[in-house]
Amino acid sequence: MKPPSADLHRTGGWLHLALTYVGTVVVVASLAVGVIATTGWQNTYELPACIPASDCIGQTREAVDENPAILLLGVMTLLLAAADVWALLQMRRHRTTFWAQFFGALLALTTILTLNTLTAWWNFHSMLY
């Protein structure tokens, strides 16, 4: 009969070391994308002052375009990066397979959300008016 905690056995050093390195890269990238998204959810454009533009040549007005969804994605990315740091510390402290699996799953979610946030931010800033 195996003990109830047999599935939570201690793991070797290479798995934790690899997850630590990959996790550090993902967390730094997530923090960078989160900061970019939370500070860059507004676009400012120079538009012609009147329509048609030939009526007032050289005069422009400033227009601001906002996308609060990018702000929300940025905040969620930052929160998930903070959860990654917490899970990384738990994995390094306990060194069990449970925390390694938990941290690996959390890293996968963070990677997906970070790429999604970066794509949304890039699309929003590359729109032409």
PDB file of C-alpha atoms in Angstrom:
ATOM      1  CA  MET A   1       0.000   0.000   0.000  1.00  0.00           C
ATOM      2  CA  LYS A   2       1.441   3.340  -0.968  1.00  0.00           C
ATOM      3  CA  PRO A   3       1.253   6.389   1.293  1.00  0.00           C
ATOM      4  CA  PRO A   4      -1.296   9.109   0.455  1.00  0.00           C
ATOM      5  CA  SER A   5       1.410  11.594  -0.454  1.00  0.00           C
ATOM      6  CA  ALA A   6       3.192   9.302  -2.925  1.00  0.00           C
ATOM      7  CA  ASP A   7       2.055  11.380  -5.911  1.00  0.00           C
ATOM      8  CA  LEU A   8       3.645  14.461  -4.346  1.00  0.00           C
ATOM      9  CA  HIS A   9       7.174  13.075  -4.291  1.00  0.00           C
ATOM     10  CA  ARG A  10      10.191  15.282  -4.473  1.00  0.00           C
ATOM     11  CA  THR A  11      11.569  15.846  -7.944  1.00  0.00           C
ATOM     12  CA  GLY A  12      15.109  16.131  -9.221  1.00  0.00           C
ATOM     13  CA  GLY A  13      16.999  19.360  -9.672  1.00  0.00           C
ATOM     14  CA  TRP A  14      17.009  19.569 -13.472  1.00  0.00           C
ATOM     15  CA  LEU A  15      13.227  20.004 -13.803  1.00  0.00           C
ATOM     16  CA  HIS A  16      13.096  22.838 -11.304  1.00  0.00           C
ATOM     17  CA  LEU A  17      16.156  24.460 -12.835  1.00  0.00           C
ATOM     18  CA  ALA A  18      14.691  24.311 -16.354  1.00  0.00           C
ATOM     19  CA  LEU A  19      11.315  25.618 -15.188  1.00  0.00           C
ATOM     20  CA  THR A  20      13.045  28.402 -13.270  1.00  0.00           C
ATOM     21  CA  TYR A  21      14.939  29.584 -16.348  1.00  0.00           C
ATOM     22  CA  VAL A  22      11.939  29.352 -18.669  1.00  0.00           C
ATOM     23  CA  GLY A  23       9.703  30.899 -16.030  1.00  0.00           C
ATOM     24  CA  THR A  24      12.039  33.838 -15.519  1.00  0.00           C
ATOM     25  CA  VAL A  25      12.052  34.598 -19.248  1.00  0.00           C
ATOM     26  CA  VAL A  26       8.262  34.328 -19.467  1.00  0.00           C
ATOM     27  CA  VAL A  27       7.724  36.511 -16.385  1.00  0.00           C
ATOM     28  CA  VAL A  28      10.073  39.248 -17.636  1.00  0.00           C
ATOM     29  CA  ALA A  29       8.420  39.213 -21.069  1.00  0.00           C
ATOM     30  CA  SER A  30       4.956  39.279 -19.474  1.00  0.00           C
ATOM     31  CA  LEU A  31       5.874  42.212 -17.275  1.00  0.00           C
ATOM     32  CA  ALA A  32       7.219  44.121 -20.276  1.00  0.00           C
ATOM     33  CA  VAL A  33       4.131  43.430 -22.400  1.00  0.00           C
ATOM     34  CA  GLY A  34       1.821  44.218 -19.459  1.00  0.00           C
ATOM     35  CA  VAL A  35       3.471  47.587 -18.880  1.00  0.00           C
ATOM     36  CA  ILE A  36       3.410  48.413 -22.587  1.00  0.00           C
ATOM     37  CA  ALA A  37      -0.280  47.488 -22.830  1.00  0.00           C
ATOM     38  CA  THR A  38      -1.363  49.385 -19.714  1.00  0.00           C
ATOM     39  CA  THR A  39       0.451  52.533 -20.816  1.00  0.00           C
ATOM     40  CA  GLY A  40      -0.359  52.279 -24.523  1.00  0.00           C
ATOM     41  CA  TRP A  41      -4.108  51.745 -24.681  1.00  0.00           C
ATOM     42  CA  GLN A  42      -4.663  55.180 -26.251  1.00  0.00           C
ATOM     43  CA  ASN A  43      -3.573  56.405 -29.673  1.00  0.00           C
ATOM     44  CA  THR A  44      -3.241  60.055 -30.603  1.00  0.00           C
ATOM     45  CA  TYR A  45      -3.566  61.027 -34.256  1.00  0.00           C
ATOM     46  CA  GLU A  46      -3.152  64.179 -36.276  1.00  0.00           C
ATOM     47  CA  LEU A  47      -6.159  64.525 -38.582  1.00  0.00           C
ATOM     48  CA  PRO A  48      -7.062  67.274 -41.044  1.00  0.00           C
ATOM     49  CA  ALA A  49      -8.909  70.147 -39.365  1.00  0.00           C
ATOM     50  CA  CYS A  50     -11.742  70.084 -41.896  1.00  0.00           C
ATOM     51  CA  ILE A  51     -13.236  67.799 -44.496  1.00  0.00           C
ATOM     52  CA  PRO A  52     -12.342  67.940 -47.338  1.00  0.00           C
ATOM     53  CA  ALA A  53      -8.741  68.545 -46.334  1.00  0.00           C
ATOM     54  CA  SER A  54      -8.169  70.910 -49.255  1.00  0.00           C
ATOM     55  CA  ASP A  55     -10.346  73.559 -47.543  1.00  0.00           C
ATOM     56  CA  CYS A  56      -7.824  74.152 -44.760  1.00  0.00           C
ATOM     57  CA  ILE A  57      -4.404  73.031 -45.898  1.00  0.00           C
ATOM     58  CA  GLY A  58      -1.856  72.664 -43.136  1.00  0.00           C
ATOM     59  CA  GLN A  59      -4.350  72.819 -40.283  1.00  0.00           C
ATOM     60  CA  THR A  60      -4.718  69.713 -38.168  1.00  0.00           C
ATOM     61  CA  ARG A  61      -6.624  68.592 -35.137  1.00  0.00           C
ATOM     62  CA  GLU A  62      -5.712  65.961 -32.602  1.00  0.00           C
ATOM     63  CA  ALA A  63      -7.885  62.878 -32.189  1.00  0.00           C
ATOM     64  CA  VAL A  64      -7.590  60.271 -29.448  1.00  0.00           C
ATOM     65  CA  ASP A  65      -8.619  56.673 -29.955  1.00  0.00           C
ATOM     66  CA  GLU A  66      -9.010  54.492 -26.852  1.00  0.00           C
ATOM     67  CA  ASN A  67      -9.279  50.745 -26.467  1.00  0.00           C
ATOM     68  CA  PRO A  68     -10.023  49.770 -22.846  1.00  0.00           C
ATOM     69  CA  ALA A  69      -9.833  46.076 -23.761  1.00  0.00           C
ATOM     70  CA  ILE A  70      -6.072  46.474 -24.188  1.00  0.00           C
ATOM     71  CA  LEU A  71      -5.884  48.074 -20.753  1.00  0.00           C
ATOM     72  CA  LEU A  72      -7.754  45.082 -19.308  1.00  0.00           C
ATOM     73  CA  LEU A  73      -5.467  42.623 -21.120  1.00  0.00           C
ATOM     74  CA  GLY A  74      -2.430  44.474 -19.789  1.00  0.00           C
ATOM     75  CA  VAL A  75      -3.685  44.381 -16.211  1.00  0.00           C
ATOM     76  CA  MET A  76      -4.521  40.674 -16.495  1.00  0.00           C
ATOM     77  CA  THR A  77      -1.051  39.991 -17.914  1.00  0.00           C
ATOM     78  CA  LEU A  78       0.551  41.792 -14.966  1.00  0.00           C
ATOM     79  CA  LEU A  79      -1.602  39.878 -12.474  1.00  0.00           C
ATOM     80  CA  LEU A  80      -0.769  36.553 -14.105  1.00  0.00           C
ATOM     81  CA  ALA A  81       2.948  37.438 -14.042  1.00  0.00           C
ATOM     82  CA  ALA A  82       2.629  38.096 -10.298  1.00  0.00           C
ATOM     83  CA  ALA A  83       0.921  34.708  -9.872  1.00  0.00           C
ATOM     84  CA  ASP A  84       3.811  33.134 -11.795  1.00  0.00           C
ATOM     85  CA  VAL A  85       6.343  34.631  -9.397  1.00  0.00           C
ATOM     86  CA  TRP A  86       4.359  33.299  -6.439  1.00  0.00           C
ATOM     87  CA  ALA A  87       4.093  29.817  -7.994  1.00  0.00           C
ATOM     88  CA  LEU A  88       7.810  29.870  -8.838  1.00  0.00           C
ATOM     89  CA  LEU A  89       8.659  30.603  -5.214  1.00  0.00           C
ATOM     90  CA  GLN A  90       6.345  27.808  -4.050  1.00  0.00           C
ATOM     91  CA  MET A  91       7.898  25.373  -6.512  1.00  0.00           C
ATOM     92  CA  ARG A  92      11.421  26.292  -5.422  1.00  0.00           C
ATOM     93  CA  ARG A  93      10.477  25.978  -1.743  1.00  0.00           C
ATOM     94  CA  HIS A  94       8.535  22.689  -1.799  1.00  0.00           C
ATOM     95  CA  ARG A  95      10.194  20.893  -4.760  1.00  0.00           C
ATOM     96  CA  THR A  96       7.249  18.554  -5.356  1.00  0.00           C
ATOM     97  CA  THR A  97       5.773  17.360  -8.626  1.00  0.00           C
ATOM     98  CA  PHE A  98       2.502  19.131  -7.794  1.00  0.00           C
ATOM     99  CA  TRP A  99       4.143  22.564  -7.770  1.00  0.00           C
ATOM    100  CA  ALA A 100       6.176  21.769 -10.876  1.00  0.00           C
ATOM    101  CA  GLN A 101       2.991  20.805 -12.747  1.00  0.00           C
ATOM    102  CA  PHE A 102       1.090  23.798 -11.364  1.00  0.00           C
ATOM    103  CA  PHE A 103       3.869  26.193 -12.345  1.00  0.00           C
ATOM    104  CA  GLY A 104       4.141  24.620 -15.812  1.00  0.00           C
ATOM    105  CA  ALA A 105       0.398  25.022 -16.419  1.00  0.00           C
ATOM    106  CA  LEU A 106       0.486  28.605 -15.173  1.00  0.00           C
ATOM    107  CA  LEU A 107       3.430  29.363 -17.458  1.00  0.00           C
ATOM    108  CA  ALA A 108       1.476  28.042 -20.437  1.00  0.00           C
ATOM    109  CA  LEU A 109      -1.475  30.316 -19.601  1.00  0.00           C
ATOM    110  CA  THR A 110       0.826  33.289 -19.104  1.00  0.00           C
ATOM    111  CA  THR A 111       2.545  32.685 -22.437  1.00  0.00           C
ATOM    112  CA  ILE A 112      -0.777  32.514 -24.277  1.00  0.00           C
ATOM    113  CA  LEU A 113      -2.138  35.663 -22.603  1.00  0.00           C
ATOM    114  CA  THR A 114       1.115  37.559 -23.181  1.00  0.00           C
ATOM    115  CA  LEU A 115       1.116  36.745 -26.895  1.00  0.00           C
ATOM    116  CA  ASN A 116      -2.584  37.634 -27.111  1.00  0.00           C
ATOM    117  CA  THR A 117      -2.004  40.974 -25.378  1.00  0.00           C
ATOM    118  CA  LEU A 118       0.974  41.793 -27.575  1.00  0.00           C
ATOM    119  CA  THR A 119      -0.989  40.943 -30.722  1.00  0.00           C
ATOM    120  CA  ALA A 120      -3.977  43.074 -29.671  1.00  0.00           C
ATOM    121  CA  TRP A 121      -1.732  46.005 -28.762  1.00  0.00           C
ATOM    122  CA  TRP A 122       0.191  45.744 -32.040  1.00  0.00           C
ATOM    123  CA  ASN A 123      -3.003  45.602 -34.113  1.00  0.00           C
ATOM    124  CA  PHE A 124      -4.467  48.589 -32.275  1.00  0.00           C
ATOM    125  CA  HIS A 125      -1.341  50.698 -32.811  1.00  0.00           C
ATOM    126  CA  SER A 126      -0.946  49.773 -36.449  1.00  0.00           C
ATOM    127  CA  MET A 127      -4.426  50.906 -37.499  1.00  0.00           C
ATOM    128  CA  LEU A 128      -4.419  53.657 -40.098  1.00  0.00           C
ATOM    129  CA  TYR A 129      -6.852  56.540 -40.090  1.00  0.00           C
TER     130      TYR A 129
END
